CSV table of C-alpha atoms in Angstrom, one decimal:
chain,number,residue,atom,x,y,z
A,1,MET,CA,0.0,0.0,0.0
A,2,SER,CA,1.4,3.5,-0.9
A,3,LYS,CA,0.7,7.0,0.3
A,4,GLU,CA,2.1,10.4,-0.7
A,5,TYR,CA,3.5,13.1,1.6
A,6,ASP,CA,5.2,16.5,1.3
A,7,VAL,CA,7.6,15.4,4.1
A,8,VAL,CA,8.5,12.1,5.7
A,9,ILE,CA,10.7,12.1,8.8
A,10,LEU,CA,12.8,8.9,9.3
A,11,GLY,CA,13.1,8.8,13.1
A,12,GLY,CA,10.8,10.1,15.7
A,13,GLY,CA,13.3,11.3,18.3
A,14,THR,CA,13.6,14.9,19.5
A,15,GLY,CA,14.8,16.3,16.2
A,16,GLY,CA,12.4,14.2,14.2
A,17,TYR,CA,9.1,14.8,16.0
A,18,VAL,CA,9.9,18.5,16.4
A,19,ALA,CA,10.5,18.7,12.6
A,20,ALA,CA,7.3,17.0,12.0
A,21,ILE,CA,5.3,19.4,14.2
A,22,ARG,CA,6.8,22.4,12.4
A,23,ALA,CA,6.1,20.8,9.0
A,24,ALA,CA,2.4,20.3,10.0
A,25,GLN,CA,2.2,23.9,11.2
A,26,LEU,CA,3.4,25.1,7.8
A,27,GLY,CA,0.7,23.1,6.1
A,28,LEU,CA,2.8,20.2,4.8
A,29,THR,CA,1.4,16.7,4.7
A,30,THR,CA,3.7,14.9,7.1
A,31,ALA,CA,4.6,11.4,8.3
A,32,ILE,CA,7.0,10.0,10.8
A,33,VAL,CA,8.6,6.5,10.7
A,34,GLU,CA,9.7,5.3,14.1
A,35,LYS,CA,11.0,1.7,14.8
A,36,SER,CA,10.8,2.1,18.6
A,37,LYS,CA,9.1,4.9,20.5
A,38,LEU,CA,8.4,8.5,19.7
A,39,GLY,CA,10.8,10.7,21.7
A,40,GLY,CA,13.8,8.6,20.8
A,41,THR,CA,17.0,8.3,22.9
A,42,CYS,CA,16.5,11.6,24.7
A,43,LEU,CA,13.2,10.6,26.2
A,44,HIS,CA,13.6,6.9,26.7
A,45,SER,CA,17.3,6.2,27.3
A,46,GLY,CA,19.1,9.6,27.6
A,47,CYS,CA,18.3,13.1,28.8
A,48,ILE,CA,15.0,12.6,30.6
A,49,PRO,CA,15.5,9.3,32.5
A,50,SER,CA,19.1,10.1,33.5
A,51,LYS,CA,18.0,13.5,34.9
A,52,ALA,CA,15.1,11.9,36.8
A,53,MET,CA,17.6,9.6,38.4
A,54,LEU,CA,20.0,12.5,39.1
A,55,LYS,CA,17.2,14.2,40.9
A,56,SER,CA,16.5,11.2,43.1
A,57,ALA,CA,20.3,11.0,43.8
A,58,GLU,CA,20.2,14.7,44.8
A,59,VAL,CA,17.3,14.3,47.1
A,60,TYR,CA,19.0,11.3,48.8
A,61,ARG,CA,22.3,13.3,49.2
A,62,VAL,CA,20.5,16.4,50.5
A,63,THR,CA,18.4,14.4,53.0
A,64,ARG,CA,21.2,12.3,54.2
A,65,GLU,CA,24.0,14.9,54.3
A,66,GLU,CA,22.5,18.4,54.4
A,67,ALA,CA,19.0,18.3,56.0
A,68,ASN,CA,20.3,18.7,59.6
A,69,GLU,CA,22.1,21.9,58.7
A,70,PHE,CA,18.7,23.3,57.7
A,71,GLY,CA,17.2,22.3,61.1
A,72,VAL,CA,15.4,19.3,59.6
A,73,ASN,CA,16.1,16.1,61.6
A,74,THR,CA,15.4,13.1,59.3
A,75,GLY,CA,16.7,10.2,61.3
A,76,GLU,CA,17.9,7.2,59.4
A,77,VAL,CA,17.5,7.7,55.7
A,78,SER,CA,17.2,4.8,53.3
A,79,LEU,CA,17.0,4.5,49.5
A,80,ASP,CA,14.3,2.6,47.6
A,81,PHE,CA,15.9,2.1,44.2
A,82,SER,CA,12.8,0.4,42.8
A,83,GLN,CA,10.9,3.7,43.5
A,84,VAL,CA,13.7,5.7,41.8
A,85,GLN,CA,13.1,3.6,38.7
A,86,LYS,CA,9.4,3.7,39.0
A,87,ARG,CA,9.4,7.5,39.2
A,88,LYS,CA,11.7,7.7,36.2
A,89,GLY,CA,9.4,5.5,34.2
A,90,ASN,CA,6.3,7.5,35.1
A,91,ILE,CA,8.0,10.7,33.9
A,92,VAL,CA,9.0,9.1,30.7
A,93,ASP,CA,5.5,7.6,30.1
A,94,GLN,CA,3.8,11.0,30.7
A,95,LEU,CA,6.0,12.8,28.2
A,96,HIS,CA,5.7,9.9,25.7
A,97,THR,CA,1.9,10.2,25.9
A,98,GLY,CA,2.2,14.0,25.4
A,99,ILE,CA,4.2,13.5,22.2
A,100,LYS,CA,1.7,11.0,20.8
A,101,GLY,CA,-1.0,13.6,21.5
A,102,LEU,CA,1.0,16.2,19.6
A,103,MET,CA,1.1,13.9,16.6
A,104,LYS,CA,-2.7,13.6,16.7
A,105,LYS,CA,-3.1,17.3,17.1
A,106,GLY,CA,-0.9,18.0,14.1
A,107,LYS,CA,-2.6,15.3,12.0
A,108,ILE,CA,0.9,13.7,11.5
A,109,ASP,CA,0.8,10.1,10.4
A,110,VAL,CA,3.0,7.8,12.5
A,111,TYR,CA,4.3,4.5,11.0
A,112,GLN,CA,5.5,2.1,13.6
A,113,GLY,CA,8.2,0.1,11.9
A,114,THR,CA,11.6,0.1,10.3
A,115,GLY,CA,12.0,2.5,7.3
A,116,ARG,CA,14.4,2.0,4.5
A,117,ILE,CA,15.2,4.4,1.6
A,118,LEU,CA,14.5,3.1,-1.9
A,119,GLY,CA,16.4,4.1,-5.0
A,120,ALA,CA,14.7,5.4,-8.1
A,121,SER,CA,11.7,3.1,-8.8
A,122,ILE,CA,8.2,2.8,-10.2
A,123,PHE,CA,7.2,4.9,-7.3
A,124,SER,CA,9.5,7.9,-8.0
A,125,PRO,CA,12.3,8.7,-10.5
A,126,MET,CA,14.3,10.0,-7.5
A,127,PRO,CA,15.7,8.1,-4.6
A,128,GLY,CA,14.0,8.7,-1.2
A,129,THR,CA,10.8,6.8,-1.2
A,130,ILE,CA,10.5,5.0,2.1
A,131,SER,CA,9.5,1.3,2.5
A,132,VAL,CA,8.3,0.7,6.0
A,133,GLU,CA,8.6,-2.8,7.4
A,134,MET,CA,5.7,-2.6,9.8
A,135,ASP,CA,6.1,-3.9,13.4
A,136,SER,CA,2.5,-5.3,13.1
A,137,GLY,CA,3.7,-7.8,10.5
A,138,ASN,CA,1.4,-6.3,7.9
A,139,GLU,CA,2.7,-5.8,4.4
A,140,ASN,CA,5.2,-3.0,3.9
A,141,GLU,CA,3.9,0.5,3.6
A,142,ILE,CA,5.4,2.6,0.7
A,143,LEU,CA,5.7,6.3,1.5
A,144,ILE,CA,6.2,8.5,-1.7
A,145,LEU,CA,7.5,11.8,-0.7
A,146,LYS,CA,8.7,15.2,-2.0
A,147,ASN,CA,11.2,15.6,0.8
A,148,LEU,CA,12.8,13.3,3.3
A,149,VAL,CA,14.4,14.2,6.6
A,150,ILE,CA,16.8,11.6,8.1
A,151,ALA,CA,16.7,11.8,11.9
A,152,THR,CA,17.8,8.3,13.0
A,153,GLY,CA,19.9,9.5,15.9
A,154,SER,CA,22.8,7.7,17.6
A,155,LYS,CA,23.7,4.8,19.8
A,156,PRO,CA,26.4,4.3,22.5
A,157,ARG,CA,29.9,3.7,21.3
A,158,SER,CA,32.1,1.0,22.8
A,159,LEU,CA,35.8,0.3,22.7
A,160,PRO,CA,37.2,-2.2,20.2
A,161,GLY,CA,37.6,-5.6,21.9
A,162,LEU,CA,35.4,-4.7,24.9
A,163,ASP,CA,32.5,-7.2,25.5
A,164,VAL,CA,29.5,-5.1,26.4
A,165,ASP,CA,26.8,-7.3,27.7
A,166,GLU,CA,24.7,-4.5,29.4
A,167,GLN,CA,24.9,-6.5,32.6
A,168,SER,CA,28.4,-6.4,34.1
A,169,VAL,CA,29.8,-4.2,31.3
A,170,MET,CA,27.2,-1.6,30.4
A,171,THR,CA,26.6,1.5,28.3
A,172,SER,CA,24.2,4.1,29.6
A,173,ASP,CA,21.4,2.1,28.0
A,174,GLY,CA,22.0,-0.8,30.4
A,175,ALA,CA,22.8,1.4,33.3
A,176,LEU,CA,19.4,3.1,33.1
A,177,LEU,CA,17.7,-0.3,33.4
A,178,MET,CA,19.6,-1.6,36.5
A,179,ASN,CA,17.3,-3.3,39.1
A,180,ALA,CA,19.8,-2.6,41.9
A,181,LEU,CA,22.8,-0.4,42.5
A,182,PRO,CA,26.2,-1.9,42.3
A,183,SER,CA,28.6,-1.6,45.3
A,184,SER,CA,31.3,-0.3,43.0
A,185,ILE,CA,31.6,0.8,39.4
A,186,THR,CA,34.4,1.8,37.0
A,187,ILE,CA,33.3,4.4,34.5
A,188,ILE,CA,35.4,4.5,31.3
A,189,GLY,CA,35.1,8.0,29.9
A,190,GLY,CA,35.3,11.3,31.6
A,191,GLY,CA,33.0,13.3,29.2
A,192,VAL,CA,29.6,14.7,29.9
A,193,ILE,CA,27.7,11.3,30.3
A,194,GLY,CA,30.5,9.7,32.4
A,195,ILE,CA,30.6,12.7,34.8
A,196,GLU,CA,26.8,12.8,35.2
A,197,TRP,CA,26.8,9.1,36.0
A,198,ALA,CA,29.8,9.5,38.4
A,199,SER,CA,28.0,12.3,40.2
A,200,MET,CA,24.7,10.4,40.4
A,201,LEU,CA,26.2,7.1,41.6
A,202,VAL,CA,28.4,8.6,44.2
A,203,ASP,CA,25.4,10.4,45.6
A,204,PHE,CA,23.6,7.0,45.7
A,205,GLY,CA,26.5,5.6,47.8
A,206,VAL,CA,28.3,3.7,45.1
A,207,ASP,CA,32.2,3.5,45.1
A,208,VAL,CA,33.0,5.3,41.8
A,209,THR,CA,36.2,5.4,39.7
A,210,VAL,CA,36.4,7.4,36.5
A,211,MET,CA,39.1,6.4,33.9
A,212,ASP,CA,40.0,8.4,30.8
A,213,ARG,CA,42.8,8.4,28.3
A,214,LEU,CA,43.0,12.1,28.5
A,215,GLU,CA,44.6,14.1,31.4
A,216,GLN,CA,41.4,16.2,31.9
A,217,ILE,CA,37.8,15.4,32.4
A,218,LEU,CA,35.2,17.4,30.4
A,219,ALA,CA,37.9,17.9,27.8
A,220,THR,CA,35.7,20.1,25.5
A,221,GLU,CA,34.9,22.5,28.3
A,222,ASP,CA,36.8,25.5,29.8
A,223,ARG,CA,39.8,24.1,31.7
A,224,GLU,CA,39.0,26.2,34.8
A,225,VAL,CA,35.5,24.6,34.9
A,226,ALA,CA,36.9,21.1,34.3
A,227,VAL,CA,39.5,21.4,37.1
A,228,ALA,CA,36.9,22.8,39.5
A,229,MET,CA,34.6,19.9,38.7
A,230,HIS,CA,37.4,17.4,39.2
A,231,LYS,CA,38.1,18.8,42.7
A,232,ALA,CA,34.4,18.9,43.6
A,233,LEU,CA,33.8,15.3,42.6
A,234,ALA,CA,37.0,14.1,44.2
A,235,LYS,CA,35.9,15.8,47.5
A,236,ARG,CA,32.7,13.8,47.4
A,237,GLY,CA,34.6,10.5,46.9
A,238,VAL,CA,35.0,9.9,43.2
A,239,LYS,CA,38.4,8.5,42.3
A,240,PHE,CA,40.1,9.4,39.0
A,241,ILE,CA,42.6,7.5,36.8
A,242,LEU,CA,43.5,9.9,34.0
A,243,GLY,CA,45.9,9.6,31.1
A,244,ALA,CA,45.3,5.8,31.1
A,245,GLU,CA,45.5,3.5,28.2
A,246,ILE,CA,42.6,1.0,28.6
A,247,LEU,CA,43.7,-2.6,27.8
A,248,THR,CA,40.3,-3.9,26.6
A,249,GLU,CA,41.6,-7.4,25.8
A,250,SER,CA,42.4,-7.8,29.5
A,251,LEU,CA,38.8,-7.7,30.6
A,252,GLN,CA,37.9,-10.6,33.0
A,253,LYS,CA,34.4,-11.3,34.4
A,254,ASN,CA,33.1,-13.6,37.0
A,255,ASP,CA,29.7,-13.8,38.7
A,256,SER,CA,30.3,-10.9,41.0
A,257,GLU,CA,32.9,-8.6,39.6
A,258,VAL,CA,34.8,-7.4,36.5
A,259,THR,CA,38.5,-6.6,36.2
A,260,ILE,CA,40.2,-4.5,33.5
A,261,SER,CA,43.9,-3.5,33.1
A,262,TYR,CA,45.3,-0.2,32.0
A,263,LYS,CA,48.6,1.5,31.5
A,264,LEU,CA,49.8,4.6,33.1
A,265,GLY,CA,53.0,5.4,31.3
A,266,GLU,CA,54.9,2.1,31.1
A,267,GLU,CA,53.3,0.7,34.3
A,268,GLU,CA,50.4,-1.7,33.9
A,269,GLN,CA,47.8,-1.8,36.6
A,270,SER,CA,44.3,-3.2,37.0
A,271,ILE,CA,41.0,-2.3,38.7
A,272,THR,CA,38.2,-4.5,39.9
A,273,SER,CA,34.6,-3.4,40.5
A,274,GLU,CA,31.2,-4.9,40.4
A,275,LYS,CA,30.3,-3.2,37.1
A,276,ILE,CA,31.9,-1.2,34.3
A,277,LEU,CA,30.1,1.6,32.5
A,278,VAL,CA,31.5,2.4,29.1
A,279,SER,CA,30.9,6.1,28.3
A,280,VAL,CA,33.0,7.0,25.3
A,281,GLY,CA,30.6,8.9,23.1
A,282,ARG,CA,27.8,8.0,20.6
A,283,ALA,CA,27.9,6.8,17.0
A,284,PRO,CA,25.3,7.8,14.3
A,285,VAL,CA,22.7,5.2,13.4
A,286,ILE,CA,23.0,4.9,9.6
A,287,ASP,CA,23.2,1.1,9.0
A,288,ASP,CA,20.3,-0.6,7.2
A,289,ILE,CA,18.4,2.5,6.3
A,290,GLY,CA,19.1,2.3,2.5
A,291,LEU,CA,21.8,5.0,2.1
A,292,GLN,CA,23.4,2.8,-0.6
A,293,ASN,CA,20.4,3.6,-2.8
A,294,THR,CA,21.2,7.3,-2.7
A,295,ASP,CA,24.1,9.7,-3.5
A,296,ILE,CA,24.4,10.7,0.1
A,297,GLN,CA,28.0,11.1,1.3
A,298,VAL,CA,29.2,9.6,4.6
A,299,GLU,CA,32.4,10.6,6.3
A,300,ASN,CA,33.7,9.1,9.5
A,301,GLY,CA,30.3,7.5,10.1
A,302,SER,CA,28.3,10.7,9.8
A,303,ILE,CA,26.0,11.9,6.9
A,304,GLN,CA,27.4,15.0,5.2
A,305,THR,CA,25.1,18.0,4.6
A,306,ASN,CA,25.3,21.7,3.7
A,307,THR,CA,24.3,24.5,6.1
A,308,HIS,CA,20.6,23.9,5.3
A,309,TYR,CA,21.0,20.1,6.2
A,310,GLN,CA,20.6,19.0,2.6
A,311,THR,CA,22.5,15.9,1.5
A,312,LYS,CA,23.9,15.3,-2.0
A,313,ASP,CA,20.3,14.4,-3.0
A,314,ASP,CA,19.0,17.8,-2.3
A,315,HIS,CA,15.5,16.7,-1.5
A,316,ILE,CA,16.9,14.5,1.3
A,317,TYR,CA,17.9,16.3,4.5
A,318,ALA,CA,19.6,14.9,7.6
A,319,ILE,CA,19.6,16.4,11.1
A,320,GLY,CA,20.7,15.6,14.7
A,321,ASP,CA,23.3,13.1,15.9
A,322,VAL,CA,23.3,11.3,12.5
A,323,ILE,CA,25.3,14.2,11.0
A,324,GLY,CA,27.9,14.4,13.9
A,325,GLY,CA,28.7,17.7,15.3
A,326,LEU,CA,27.1,18.7,18.7
A,327,GLN,CA,25.1,15.6,19.7
A,328,LEU,CA,22.5,17.5,21.8
A,329,ALA,CA,18.7,17.2,21.8
A,330,HIS,CA,18.3,21.0,21.5
A,331,VAL,CA,20.6,21.1,18.6
A,332,ALA,CA,18.7,18.4,16.8
A,333,GLU,CA,15.5,20.3,17.4
A,334,HIS,CA,16.8,23.5,15.8
A,335,GLU,CA,18.4,21.6,12.9
A,336,GLY,CA,15.0,20.0,12.3
A,337,LEU,CA,13.2,23.4,12.4
A,338,HIS,CA,15.7,24.9,10.1
A,339,ALA,CA,15.4,22.0,7.6
A,340,ILE,CA,11.6,22.1,7.5
A,341,GLU,CA,11.6,25.9,7.0
A,342,HIS,CA,14.1,25.5,4.2
A,343,ILE,CA,11.8,22.9,2.6
A,344,ALA,CA,8.9,25.3,2.9
A,345,GLY,CA,10.9,27.9,1.0
A,346,LYS,CA,11.5,30.3,3.9
A,347,GLN,CA,14.7,32.3,4.2
A,348,VAL,CA,16.7,30.8,7.1
A,349,ASP,CA,20.2,31.7,8.4
A,350,PRO,CA,22.6,28.9,9.2
A,351,ILE,CA,22.9,27.9,12.8
A,352,ASP,CA,25.8,29.4,14.7
A,353,TYR,CA,27.1,26.5,16.8
A,354,ASP,CA,29.1,28.9,19.0
A,355,LEU,CA,25.7,30.0,20.3
A,356,VAL,CA,24.6,26.6,21.5
A,357,PRO,CA,24.4,26.1,25.3
A,358,ARG,CA,26.1,23.0,26.7
A,359,CYS,CA,25.1,21.6,30.0
A,360,VAL,CA,26.3,18.9,32.5
A,361,TYR,CA,23.7,17.9,35.0
A,362,SER,CA,26.0,16.7,37.7
A,363,TYR,CA,26.4,18.2,41.2
A,364,PRO,CA,27.6,20.8,40.9
A,365,GLU,CA,26.2,21.5,37.4
A,366,THR,CA,28.2,23.1,34.6
A,367,ALA,CA,26.9,25.2,31.7
A,368,ALA,CA,28.5,27.0,28.9
A,369,VAL,CA,27.9,28.9,25.7
A,370,GLY,CA,30.5,30.2,23.3
A,371,VAL,CA,34.2,29.6,23.2
A,372,THR,CA,36.5,28.5,26.1
A,373,GLU,CA,39.3,30.8,27.1
A,374,GLN,CA,41.8,28.6,25.3
A,375,GLN,CA,39.7,28.4,22.1
A,376,ALA,CA,39.4,32.2,22.2
A,377,LYS,CA,43.2,32.5,22.3
A,378,ASP,CA,43.7,29.9,19.6
A,379,ARG,CA,41.4,32.0,17.4
A,380,GLY,CA,43.5,35.0,17.9
A,381,PHE,CA,41.3,36.9,20.3
A,382,ASP,CA,42.8,39.3,22.9
A,383,VAL,CA,40.5,38.6,25.8
A,384,LYS,CA,39.5,40.1,29.1
A,385,ILE,CA,37.7,38.0,31.7
A,386,GLY,CA,35.2,38.6,34.5
A,387,LYS,CA,34.6,36.1,37.3
A,388,PHE,CA,32.2,36.0,40.2
A,389,PRO,CA,32.0,33.2,42.8
A,390,PHE,CA,28.7,31.9,44.1
A,391,MET,CA,30.2,32.0,47.6
A,392,ALA,CA,29.5,35.8,47.4
A,393,ASN,CA,25.9,35.3,46.2
A,394,GLY,CA,23.2,35.5,48.9
A,395,LYS,CA,20.8,33.1,47.2
A,396,ALA,CA,23.5,30.5,46.8
A,397,LEU,CA,24.3,30.6,50.5
A,398,VAL,CA,20.5,30.4,51.3
A,399,ASN,CA,20.3,27.3,49.1
A,400,GLY,CA,23.3,25.8,50.9
A,401,HIS,CA,25.1,25.3,47.6
A,402,ALA,CA,27.7,28.0,47.1
A,403,ASP,CA,30.4,26.1,45.2
A,404,GLY,CA,31.3,27.4,41.7
A,405,PHE,CA,31.4,30.6,39.8
A,406,VAL,CA,30.4,32.5,36.6
A,407,LYS,CA,33.1,33.3,34.1
A,408,ILE,CA,32.6,35.7,31.2
A,409,ILE,CA,35.1,35.9,28.3
A,410,VAL,CA,35.1,39.1,26.3
A,411,ASP,CA,36.8,40.2,23.1
A,412,GLN,CA,39.1,43.1,24.1
A,413,GLN,CA,38.7,44.7,20.7
A,414,THR,CA,34.9,44.8,20.3
A,415,ASN,CA,33.9,44.3,23.9
A,416,ASP,CA,31.5,41.5,22.7
A,417,ILE,CA,30.9,38.6,25.0
A,418,ILE,CA,32.3,35.5,23.2
A,419,GLY,CA,32.0,32.9,26.0
A,420,VAL,CA,30.2,32.3,29.3
A,421,HIS,CA,31.1,29.4,31.6
A,422,MET,CA,29.4,28.5,34.8
A,423,MET,CA,29.7,25.9,37.6
A,424,GLY,CA,27.3,25.7,40.4
A,425,SER,CA,23.8,24.8,41.5
A,426,HIS,CA,21.1,25.5,38.9
A,427,VAL,CA,23.5,26.9,36.3
A,428,THR,CA,21.9,24.9,33.6
A,429,ASP,CA,18.8,27.1,34.2
A,430,LEU,CA,20.9,30.3,34.2
A,431,ILE,CA,22.8,29.7,31.0
A,432,SER,CA,19.9,30.8,28.7
A,433,GLU,CA,20.4,34.4,29.7
A,434,ALA,CA,24.0,34.2,28.5
A,435,GLY,CA,22.8,32.5,25.3
A,436,LEU,CA,20.4,35.4,24.6
A,437,ALA,CA,23.1,37.9,25.4
A,438,MET,CA,25.4,36.3,22.8
A,439,VAL,CA,22.6,36.1,20.2
A,440,MET,CA,22.1,39.8,20.7
A,441,ASN,CA,25.9,40.6,20.6
A,442,ALA,CA,25.6,42.0,24.1
A,443,ILE,CA,28.5,43.6,25.9
A,444,PRO,CA,29.1,43.3,29.6
A,445,TRP,CA,27.6,46.8,30.3
A,446,GLU,CA,24.3,45.7,28.9
A,447,ILE,CA,24.2,42.6,31.1
A,448,SER,CA,25.0,44.6,34.3
A,449,SER,CA,22.5,47.3,33.2
A,450,ALA,CA,19.6,44.8,33.2
A,451,ILE,CA,18.3,44.9,36.8
A,452,HIS,CA,18.6,41.4,38.3
A,453,PRO,CA,16.3,40.7,41.2
A,454,HIS,CA,17.7,40.1,44.7
A,455,PRO,CA,18.3,37.6,46.0
A,456,THR,CA,18.7,35.4,43.0
A,457,LEU,CA,21.5,33.2,41.5
A,458,SER,CA,21.2,35.3,38.3
A,459,GLU,CA,22.9,38.2,40.2
A,460,ALA,CA,26.2,36.3,39.8
A,461,PHE,CA,25.9,36.7,36.0
A,462,SER,CA,25.5,40.5,36.4
A,463,GLU,CA,28.4,40.7,38.9
A,464,ALA,CA,30.6,38.7,36.5
A,465,ALA,CA,29.8,41.2,33.8
A,466,LEU,CA,30.8,44.0,36.1
A,467,ALA,CA,34.0,42.1,37.0
A,468,VAL,CA,35.1,42.3,33.4
A,469,GLU,CA,36.1,45.9,34.1
A,470,GLY,CA,37.0,45.3,37.7
A,471,LEU,CA,33.7,46.8,38.9
A,472,ALA,CA,32.0,43.9,40.7
A,473,ILE,CA,30.1,45.1,43.8
A,474,HIS,CA,30.2,42.2,46.1
A,475,MET,CA,33.7,41.0,45.6
């Protein structure tokens, strides 16, 4: 059976379903093909479930370690991990139901099954027609389209030679489904996902070790933030083995623990823990979707596009993790919106990826937009910097979480803000003001001229802007 559409989205994750909604808003007949669940990785095995568990870990830590300081005597505190998982599942289910409702509201057809791209055929002289192998077992649906958006997302990477069974050696997919917490865990990878899991699990009382081949965690972030995060996590009990060469072939498992060896310089050592979490990035999902039937170019596992997300077949677009770049849900959303508006014939400017906020939802949190101090210098900027510590912020002290700071990087020549970096409680909620400032090409004076209510954490951003010229009030 065949049906015609203006736009078909292959993949119903964050980028895909948002693109579909915008297409419907613009009057385009639209369909989504999704082989699992609408919402994709972000909703079901990424952003949302991990943040739900991080919140439970925070409540457990605060109740156990901080409540007495606020005059709240809790007595003996225990953790019900099954309830942690139940709450996580309820949040995911509620949001999943909401997305399905949005599809109905937009009159967007959803095909539950595996979609594959066909080449030129009796259905169309151009490649791009989608054949959907339906989960129901019914005969394949044929979707004839004017435009295709590939939004198939990504999956966790592993290391060559490492046997990931999602039980004793897990990726984040397996970790989210744990029935019980391990007594100890070795996390291979000190990037965003690894650090979030380290923070969560140490708050749950797990013995945590983070290993990385690099000498610095959060290697893509400002060094000052990364160093401060390292110290904060180490203070809470996380152990670090950095600059390590992981010897994957050395992996040994038994019923209760796993052991892996590594090299530090010329010295070979090993570490034993109940579980290993492999957190070394994500790989685009492009296998078995029919790319061989198109002229689409793939480099280093990622689909290549122009600045409007068109592939070599210009009626076929690709967005999100599948094109590499910043693998973030909010980036996929905006790439999807851009692609659809381009399809609809609207004038759209290319996305400036320097203006994309980046967040780590650990404790303390980190958030950033724009370039790091080192990147600014590498690009030839002469910079001036303003910093303000949360220790001097009244609301941070009231909250009982005064670790961290706000750092603003400014181009000395133009006085434009080119980077903002934050570490502290709730900074992932504060970073949007910095993002707006950069979109508007704001200078520090404009930030400090906006009256920030007192007492709020946002005052730290205003004070950091004043500090650029040495004019901070409370420091």
